[in-house]
Short mmCIF file of C-alpha atoms and ligand atoms in Angstrom, two decimals:
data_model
loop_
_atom_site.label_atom_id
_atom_site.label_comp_id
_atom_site.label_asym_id
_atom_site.label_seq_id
_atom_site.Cartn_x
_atom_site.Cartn_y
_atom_site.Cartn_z
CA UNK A 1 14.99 -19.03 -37.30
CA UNK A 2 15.09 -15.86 -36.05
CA UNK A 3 18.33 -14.13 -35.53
CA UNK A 4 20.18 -17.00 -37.49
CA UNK A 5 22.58 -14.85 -40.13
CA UNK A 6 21.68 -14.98 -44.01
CA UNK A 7 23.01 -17.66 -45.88
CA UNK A 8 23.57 -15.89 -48.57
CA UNK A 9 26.31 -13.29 -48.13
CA UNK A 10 29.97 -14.46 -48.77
CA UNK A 11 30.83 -14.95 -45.11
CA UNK A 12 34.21 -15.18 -43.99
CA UNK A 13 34.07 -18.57 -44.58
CA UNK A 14 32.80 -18.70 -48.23
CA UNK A 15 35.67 -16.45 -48.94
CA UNK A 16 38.34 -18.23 -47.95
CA UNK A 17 36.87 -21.83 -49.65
CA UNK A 18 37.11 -19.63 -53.17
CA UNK A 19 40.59 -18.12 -52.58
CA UNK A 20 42.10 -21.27 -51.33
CA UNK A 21 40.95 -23.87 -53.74
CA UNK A 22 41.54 -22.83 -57.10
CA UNK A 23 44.96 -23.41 -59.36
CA UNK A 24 46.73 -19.68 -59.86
CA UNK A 25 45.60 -18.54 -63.67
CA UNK A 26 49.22 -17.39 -63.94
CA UNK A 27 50.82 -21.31 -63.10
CA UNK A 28 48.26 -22.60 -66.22
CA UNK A 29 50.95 -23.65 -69.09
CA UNK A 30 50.18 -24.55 -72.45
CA UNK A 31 46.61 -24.50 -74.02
CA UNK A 32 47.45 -20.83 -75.11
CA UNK A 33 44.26 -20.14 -76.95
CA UNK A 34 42.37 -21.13 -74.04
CA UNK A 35 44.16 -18.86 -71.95
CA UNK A 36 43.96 -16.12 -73.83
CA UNK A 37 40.47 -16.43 -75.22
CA UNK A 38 39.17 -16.13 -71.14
CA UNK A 39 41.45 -13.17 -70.59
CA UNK A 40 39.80 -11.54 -73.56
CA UNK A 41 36.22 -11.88 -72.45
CA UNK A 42 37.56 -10.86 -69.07
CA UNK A 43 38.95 -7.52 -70.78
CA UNK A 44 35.38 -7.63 -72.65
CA UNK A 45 32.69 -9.34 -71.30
CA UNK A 46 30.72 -8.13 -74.58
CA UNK A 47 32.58 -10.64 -76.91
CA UNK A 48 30.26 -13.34 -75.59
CA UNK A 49 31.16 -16.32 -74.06
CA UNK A 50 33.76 -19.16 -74.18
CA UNK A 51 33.55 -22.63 -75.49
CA UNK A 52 36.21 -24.80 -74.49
CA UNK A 53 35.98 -28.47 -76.41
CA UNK A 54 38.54 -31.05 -76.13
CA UNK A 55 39.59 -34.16 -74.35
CA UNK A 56 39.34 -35.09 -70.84
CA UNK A 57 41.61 -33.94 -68.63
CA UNK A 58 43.39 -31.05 -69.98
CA UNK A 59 42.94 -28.83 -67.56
CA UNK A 60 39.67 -26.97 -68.99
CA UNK A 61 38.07 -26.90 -65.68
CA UNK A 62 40.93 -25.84 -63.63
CA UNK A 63 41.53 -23.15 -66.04
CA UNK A 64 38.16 -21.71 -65.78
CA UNK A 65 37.67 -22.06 -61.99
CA UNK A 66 40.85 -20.21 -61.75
CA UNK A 67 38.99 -17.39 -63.49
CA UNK A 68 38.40 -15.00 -60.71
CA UNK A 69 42.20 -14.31 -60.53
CA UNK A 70 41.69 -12.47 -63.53
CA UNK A 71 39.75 -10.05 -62.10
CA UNK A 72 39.59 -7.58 -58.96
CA UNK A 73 37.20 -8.46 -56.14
CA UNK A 74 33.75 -6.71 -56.99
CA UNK A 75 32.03 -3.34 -55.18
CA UNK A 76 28.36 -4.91 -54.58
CA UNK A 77 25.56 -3.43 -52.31
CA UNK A 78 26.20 -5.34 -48.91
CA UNK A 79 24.08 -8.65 -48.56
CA UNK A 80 22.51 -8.21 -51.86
CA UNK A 81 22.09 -11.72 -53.08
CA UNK A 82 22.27 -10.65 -56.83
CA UNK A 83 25.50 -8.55 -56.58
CA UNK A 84 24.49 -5.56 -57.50
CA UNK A 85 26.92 -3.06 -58.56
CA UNK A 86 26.00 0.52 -56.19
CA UNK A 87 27.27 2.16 -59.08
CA UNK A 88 24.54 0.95 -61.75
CA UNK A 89 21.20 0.99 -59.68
CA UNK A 90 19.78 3.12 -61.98
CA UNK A 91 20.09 0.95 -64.88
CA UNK A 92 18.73 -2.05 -63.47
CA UNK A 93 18.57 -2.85 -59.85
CA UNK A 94 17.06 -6.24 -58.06
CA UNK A 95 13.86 -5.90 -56.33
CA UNK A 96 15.42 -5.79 -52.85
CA UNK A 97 17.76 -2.60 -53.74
CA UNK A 98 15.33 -1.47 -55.87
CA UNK A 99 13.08 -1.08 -52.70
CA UNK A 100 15.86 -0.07 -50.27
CA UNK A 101 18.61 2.41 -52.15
CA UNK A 102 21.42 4.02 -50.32
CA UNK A 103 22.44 0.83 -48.75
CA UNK A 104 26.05 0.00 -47.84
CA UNK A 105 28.71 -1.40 -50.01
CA UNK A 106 31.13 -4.76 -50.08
CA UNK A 107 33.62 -6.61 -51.50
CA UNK A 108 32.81 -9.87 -52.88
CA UNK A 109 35.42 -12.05 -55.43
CA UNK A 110 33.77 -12.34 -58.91
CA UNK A 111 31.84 -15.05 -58.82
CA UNK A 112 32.68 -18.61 -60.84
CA UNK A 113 29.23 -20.53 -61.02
CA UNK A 114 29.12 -24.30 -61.71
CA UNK A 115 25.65 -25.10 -63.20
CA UNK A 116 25.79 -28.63 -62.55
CA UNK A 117 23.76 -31.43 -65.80
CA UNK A 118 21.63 -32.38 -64.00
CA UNK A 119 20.50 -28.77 -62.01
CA UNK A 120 16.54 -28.34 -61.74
CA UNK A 121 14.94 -25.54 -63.50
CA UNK A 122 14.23 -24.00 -59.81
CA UNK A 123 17.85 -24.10 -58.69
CA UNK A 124 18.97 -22.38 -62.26
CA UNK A 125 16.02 -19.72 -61.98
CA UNK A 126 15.46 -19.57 -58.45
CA UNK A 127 12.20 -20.77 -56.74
CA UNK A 128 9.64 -19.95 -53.74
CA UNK A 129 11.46 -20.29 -50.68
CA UNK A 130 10.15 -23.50 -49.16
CA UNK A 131 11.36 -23.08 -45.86
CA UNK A 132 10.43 -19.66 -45.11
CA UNK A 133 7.21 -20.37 -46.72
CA UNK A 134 6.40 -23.02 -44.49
CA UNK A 135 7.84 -21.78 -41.41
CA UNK A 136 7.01 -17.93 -41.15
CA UNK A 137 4.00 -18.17 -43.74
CA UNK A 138 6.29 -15.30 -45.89
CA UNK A 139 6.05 -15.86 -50.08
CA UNK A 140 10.00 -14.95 -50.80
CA UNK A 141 12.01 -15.72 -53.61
CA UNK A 142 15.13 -18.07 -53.30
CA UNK A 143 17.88 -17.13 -55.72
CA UNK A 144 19.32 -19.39 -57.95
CA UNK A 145 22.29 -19.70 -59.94
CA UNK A 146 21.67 -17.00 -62.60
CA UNK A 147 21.46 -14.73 -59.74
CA UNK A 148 24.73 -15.68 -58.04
CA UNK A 149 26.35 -15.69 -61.78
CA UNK A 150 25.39 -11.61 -61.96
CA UNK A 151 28.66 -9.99 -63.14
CA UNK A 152 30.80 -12.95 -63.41
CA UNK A 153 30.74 -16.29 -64.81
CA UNK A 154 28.43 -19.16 -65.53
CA UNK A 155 30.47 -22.10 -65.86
CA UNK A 156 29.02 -25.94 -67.75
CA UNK A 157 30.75 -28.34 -67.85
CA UNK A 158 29.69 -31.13 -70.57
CA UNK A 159 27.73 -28.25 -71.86
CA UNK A 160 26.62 -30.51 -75.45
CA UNK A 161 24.91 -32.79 -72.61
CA UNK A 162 22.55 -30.02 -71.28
CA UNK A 163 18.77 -30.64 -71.36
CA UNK A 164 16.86 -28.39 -74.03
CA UNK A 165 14.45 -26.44 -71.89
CA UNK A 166 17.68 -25.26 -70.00
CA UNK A 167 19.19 -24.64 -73.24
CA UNK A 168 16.42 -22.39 -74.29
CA UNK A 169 16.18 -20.79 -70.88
CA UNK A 170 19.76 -19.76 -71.18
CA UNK A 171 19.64 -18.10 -74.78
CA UNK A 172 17.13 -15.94 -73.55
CA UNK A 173 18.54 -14.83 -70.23
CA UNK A 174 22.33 -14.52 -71.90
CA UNK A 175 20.36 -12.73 -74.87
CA UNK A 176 18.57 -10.15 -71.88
CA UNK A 177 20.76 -9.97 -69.34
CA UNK A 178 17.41 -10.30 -67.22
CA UNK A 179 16.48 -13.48 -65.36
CA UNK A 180 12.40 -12.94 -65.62
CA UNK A 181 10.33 -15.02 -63.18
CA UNK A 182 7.00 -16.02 -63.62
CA UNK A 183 5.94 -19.09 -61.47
CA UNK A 184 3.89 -20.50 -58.05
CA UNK A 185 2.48 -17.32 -57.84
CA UNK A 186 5.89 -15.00 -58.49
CA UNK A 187 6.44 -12.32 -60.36
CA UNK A 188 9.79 -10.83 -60.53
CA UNK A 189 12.48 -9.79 -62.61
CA UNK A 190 16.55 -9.39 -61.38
CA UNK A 191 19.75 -8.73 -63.99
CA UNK A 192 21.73 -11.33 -64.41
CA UNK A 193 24.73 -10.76 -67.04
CA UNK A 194 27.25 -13.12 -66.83
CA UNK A 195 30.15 -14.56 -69.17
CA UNK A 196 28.91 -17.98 -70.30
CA UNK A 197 31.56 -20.47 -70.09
CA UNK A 198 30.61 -24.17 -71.18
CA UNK A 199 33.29 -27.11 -71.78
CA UNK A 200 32.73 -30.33 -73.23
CA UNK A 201 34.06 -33.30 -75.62
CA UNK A 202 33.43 -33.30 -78.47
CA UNK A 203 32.77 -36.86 -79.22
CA UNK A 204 29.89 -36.80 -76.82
CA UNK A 205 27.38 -34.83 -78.61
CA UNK A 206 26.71 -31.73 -80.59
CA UNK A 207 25.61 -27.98 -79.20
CA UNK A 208 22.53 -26.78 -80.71
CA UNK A 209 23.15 -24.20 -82.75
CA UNK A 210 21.48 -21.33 -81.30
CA UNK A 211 23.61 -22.48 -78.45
CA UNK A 212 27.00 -22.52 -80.39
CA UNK A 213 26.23 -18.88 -81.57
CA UNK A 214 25.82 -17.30 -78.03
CA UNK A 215 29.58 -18.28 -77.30
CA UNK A 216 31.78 -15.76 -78.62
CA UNK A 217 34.88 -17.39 -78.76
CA UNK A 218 35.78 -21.29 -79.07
CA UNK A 219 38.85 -23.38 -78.34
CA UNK A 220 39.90 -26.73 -78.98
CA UNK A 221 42.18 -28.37 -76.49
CA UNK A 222 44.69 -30.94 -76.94
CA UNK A 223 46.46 -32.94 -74.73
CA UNK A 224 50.20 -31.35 -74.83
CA UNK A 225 52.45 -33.58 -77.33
CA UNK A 226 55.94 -31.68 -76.36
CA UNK A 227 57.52 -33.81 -73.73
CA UNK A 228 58.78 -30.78 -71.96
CA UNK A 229 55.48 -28.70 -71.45
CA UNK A 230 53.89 -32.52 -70.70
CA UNK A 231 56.59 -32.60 -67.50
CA UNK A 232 55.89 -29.39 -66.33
CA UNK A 233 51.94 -29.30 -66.02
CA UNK A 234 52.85 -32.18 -63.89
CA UNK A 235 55.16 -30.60 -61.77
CA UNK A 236 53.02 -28.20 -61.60
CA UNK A 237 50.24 -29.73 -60.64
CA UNK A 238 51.61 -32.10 -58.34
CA UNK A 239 52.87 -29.36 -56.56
CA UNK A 240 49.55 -27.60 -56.10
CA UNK A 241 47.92 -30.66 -55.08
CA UNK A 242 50.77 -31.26 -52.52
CA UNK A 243 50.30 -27.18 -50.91
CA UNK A 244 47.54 -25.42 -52.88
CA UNK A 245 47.82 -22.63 -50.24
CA UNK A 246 52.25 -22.51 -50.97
CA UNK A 247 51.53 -22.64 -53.99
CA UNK A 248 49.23 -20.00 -54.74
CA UNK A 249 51.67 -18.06 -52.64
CA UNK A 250 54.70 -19.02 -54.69
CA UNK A 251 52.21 -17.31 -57.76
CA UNK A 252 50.63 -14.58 -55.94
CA UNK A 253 52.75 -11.81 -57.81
CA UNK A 254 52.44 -13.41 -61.22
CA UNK A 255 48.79 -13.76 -60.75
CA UNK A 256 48.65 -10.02 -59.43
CA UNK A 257 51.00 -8.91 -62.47
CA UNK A 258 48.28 -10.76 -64.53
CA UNK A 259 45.37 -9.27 -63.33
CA UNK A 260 47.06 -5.65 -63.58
CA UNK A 261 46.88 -6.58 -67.32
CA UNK A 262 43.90 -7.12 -66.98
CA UNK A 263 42.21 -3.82 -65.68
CA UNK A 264 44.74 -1.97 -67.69
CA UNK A 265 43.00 -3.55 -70.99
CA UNK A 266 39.48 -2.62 -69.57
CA UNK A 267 40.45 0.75 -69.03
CA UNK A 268 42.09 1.05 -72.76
CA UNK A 269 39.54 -1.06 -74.22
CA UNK A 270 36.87 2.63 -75.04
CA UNK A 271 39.86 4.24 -76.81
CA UNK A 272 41.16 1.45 -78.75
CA UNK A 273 40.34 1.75 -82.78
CA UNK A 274 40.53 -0.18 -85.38
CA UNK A 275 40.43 1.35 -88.48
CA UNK A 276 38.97 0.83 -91.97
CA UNK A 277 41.85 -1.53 -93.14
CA UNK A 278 40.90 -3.96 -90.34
CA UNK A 279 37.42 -4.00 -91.03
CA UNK A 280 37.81 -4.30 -94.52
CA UNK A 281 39.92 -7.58 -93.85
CA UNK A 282 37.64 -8.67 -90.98
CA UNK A 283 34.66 -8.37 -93.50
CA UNK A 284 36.69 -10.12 -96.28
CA UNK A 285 37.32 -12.85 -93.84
CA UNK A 286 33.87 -13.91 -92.79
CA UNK A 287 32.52 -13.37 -96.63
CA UNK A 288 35.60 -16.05 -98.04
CA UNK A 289 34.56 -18.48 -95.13
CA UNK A 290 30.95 -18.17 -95.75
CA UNK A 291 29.18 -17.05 -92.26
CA UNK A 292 25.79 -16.42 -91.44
CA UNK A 293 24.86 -12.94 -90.84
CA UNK A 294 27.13 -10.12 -89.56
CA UNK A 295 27.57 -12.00 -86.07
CA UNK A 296 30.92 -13.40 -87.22
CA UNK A 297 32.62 -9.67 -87.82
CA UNK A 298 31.43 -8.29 -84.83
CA UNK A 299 32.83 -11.04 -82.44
CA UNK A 300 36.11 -10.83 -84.62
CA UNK A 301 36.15 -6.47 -83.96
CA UNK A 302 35.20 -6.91 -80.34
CA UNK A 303 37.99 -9.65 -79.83
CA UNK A 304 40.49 -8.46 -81.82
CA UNK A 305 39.89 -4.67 -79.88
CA UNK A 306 40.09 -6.53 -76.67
CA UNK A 307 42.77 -8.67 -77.68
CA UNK A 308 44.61 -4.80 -78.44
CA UNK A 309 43.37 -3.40 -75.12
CA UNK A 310 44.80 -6.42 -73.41
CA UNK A 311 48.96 -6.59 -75.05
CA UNK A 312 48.70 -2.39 -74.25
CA UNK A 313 47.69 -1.22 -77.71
CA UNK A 314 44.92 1.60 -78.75
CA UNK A 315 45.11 0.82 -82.75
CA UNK A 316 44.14 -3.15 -83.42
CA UNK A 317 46.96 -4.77 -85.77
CA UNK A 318 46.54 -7.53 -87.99
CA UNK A 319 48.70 -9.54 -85.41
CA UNK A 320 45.74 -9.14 -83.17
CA UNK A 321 43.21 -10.29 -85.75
CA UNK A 322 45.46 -13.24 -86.35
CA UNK A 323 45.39 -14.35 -82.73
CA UNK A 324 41.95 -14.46 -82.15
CA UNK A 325 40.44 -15.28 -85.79
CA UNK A 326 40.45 -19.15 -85.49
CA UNK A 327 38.45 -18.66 -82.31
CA UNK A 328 35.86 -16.25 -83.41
CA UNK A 329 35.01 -18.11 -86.30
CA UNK A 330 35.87 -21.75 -86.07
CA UNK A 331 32.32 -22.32 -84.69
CA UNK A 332 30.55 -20.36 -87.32
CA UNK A 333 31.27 -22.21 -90.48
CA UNK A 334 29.01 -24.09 -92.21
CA UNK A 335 29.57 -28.00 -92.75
CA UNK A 336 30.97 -28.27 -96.43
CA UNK A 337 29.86 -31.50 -97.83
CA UNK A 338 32.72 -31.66 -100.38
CA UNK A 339 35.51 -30.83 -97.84
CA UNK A 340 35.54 -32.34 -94.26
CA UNK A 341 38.84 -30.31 -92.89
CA UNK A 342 39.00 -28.95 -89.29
CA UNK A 343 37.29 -25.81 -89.12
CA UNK A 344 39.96 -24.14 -87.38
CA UNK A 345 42.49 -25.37 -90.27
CA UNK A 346 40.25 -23.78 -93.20
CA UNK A 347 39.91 -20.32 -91.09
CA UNK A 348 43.78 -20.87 -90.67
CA UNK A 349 43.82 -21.33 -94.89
CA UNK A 350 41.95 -18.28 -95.55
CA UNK A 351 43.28 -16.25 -93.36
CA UNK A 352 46.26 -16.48 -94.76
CA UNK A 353 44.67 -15.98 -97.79
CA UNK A 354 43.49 -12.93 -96.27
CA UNK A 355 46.32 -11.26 -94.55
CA UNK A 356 48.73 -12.33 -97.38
CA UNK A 357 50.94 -14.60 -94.53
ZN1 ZN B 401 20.46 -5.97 -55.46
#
């Protein structure tokens, strides 16, 4: 084994898989709350994560695997298998820089993470190394995917379909930002803080609630019913599947010109404000509708800020708060026995209730 290079770094090859195989963010038409709900959490990771519910096929998964376009590649400490940021070692660092500081720095692209249904507890947390256990007699810890999630995304698909003791094991690490591991005889802890991002339909089964909470934001997605926007996904598509790598050429600039917009909101984002008036309707919004706890108005501050941040304004408008209300709260209202509307429509209702619209 000896001499044989780490599996773990993002060789040359690794990068080149992620760049060439995803659909440009900036080619994605239609499903504009879905769009702009993972640009917001990209501008703010603090907002929480994304649910995405809907039918099949509607381009949920390309849209989230096209996610690291949003974002510029990431400074990490060279072969760090966590990603840690060189900048931040202080505040939490994985055992390995913990032990070695001062080491070198790389690029890597932010990472997208599929956590697979059916993914064993040891491949989500990480496990003993079998293999160098066995071989060189050496107790080391293999990461798994909360550790290659660290400062980037953690993406489920069919999330309502999840087993519980996953469930559970992801509330606390989202909650912590810490993946803790206590098992065959290890005993570490690494950060892992990542963007949840789970997708799923609907009809298939319900999120646990604790669950539905730790998403930030949720969209519903329908297939398009405009004949026009139907034709061009296709075309769209088709062409992609035809050339991804002409393709992704042919959107190179509008992805770049996107992810400019990006970083420019993060950097905004501290010295955006939203005054009293928008809290005051932001508080008046969640007490109409009914939500639990003060969860509700912080997601809608935090999104609506980062919703400023990201069109290039430092004071949030109601025009913000309109565009991300339905998703901040749709998932936080209580069933009403008496009144089986969509959530989304009676947010819709009262917020126009609210904002006098
Ligand atoms: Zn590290």
């Amino acid at each position: 084994m000896a001499g044989r290079r780490r599996p773990l770094g993002p060789g040359p090859m690794m990068r080149k898989f992620e760049m060439a195989q995803s659909y440009p963010f900036a080619a994605l038409v239609g499903q504009d709350d879905m769009t702009l709900a993972l640009q917001i959490v990209a501008v703010d990771p603090a907002v929480g994560g994304v649910l995405i519910m809907g039918d099949r096929g509607t381009g949920k998964s390309t849209a989230v695997r096209a996610l690291a376009d949003l974002l510029p590649p990431l400074k990490v400490v060279a072969d760090c298998p966590y990603g840690c940021d060189p900048a931040r070692l202080s505040q939490g660092a994985c055992p390995s820089c913990g032990r070695q500081p001062g080491r070198k720095t790389e690029v890597r692209p932010v990472p997208v993470v599929d956590l697979p249904l059916g993914a064993t507890e040891d491949r989500v947390v990480g496990a003993l190394d079998l293999e160098k256990a066995l071989v060189q007699g050496v107790r080391e810890f293999a990461p798994g995917l909360l550790a290659k999630a660290h400062r980037g995304f953690l993406y489920i698909d069919e999330v309502n379909l999840l087993e519980d003791h996953l469930v559970d094991l992801l509330i606390d690490v989202a909650a912590s930002g810490e993946n803790l591991v206590e098992r065959e005889g290890l005993s570490l802890r690494h950060p892992a803080r990542f963007v949840l991002i789970g997708s799923g339909n609907p009809e298939e089964g319900e999120l646990r609630p604790q669950l539905l909470d730790r998403f930030g934001l949720s969209v519903d997605v329908k297939t398009p019913q405009d004949l026009d926007l139907r034709m061009q996904v296709i075309l769209r598509r088709d062409a992609f599947e035809r050339d991804p790598e002409g393709f992704r050429n042919e959107w190179q600039s509008a992805n770049d010109k996107l992810q400019k917009k990006v970083v420019k909101g993060r950097k905004l984002l501290p010295d955006v404000q939203a005054d009293a008036s928008i809290l005051r309707l932001c508080a008046d919004l969640c007490q109409r509708l009914g939500t639990d706890g003060l969860r509700a108005e912080l997601t809608l501050m935090r999104a609506s800020r980062a919703c400023a941040a990201l069109s290039g304004a430092r004071q949030v408008q109601k025009s913000h708060l309109r565009q991300i209300a339905v998703m901040a709260l749709r998932h936080r209202l209580r069933r009403d026995p008496l009144d089986d509307t969509d959530s989304g429509v009676r947010v819709e209702r009262t917020l126009a209730e609210v904002l006098g619209a």
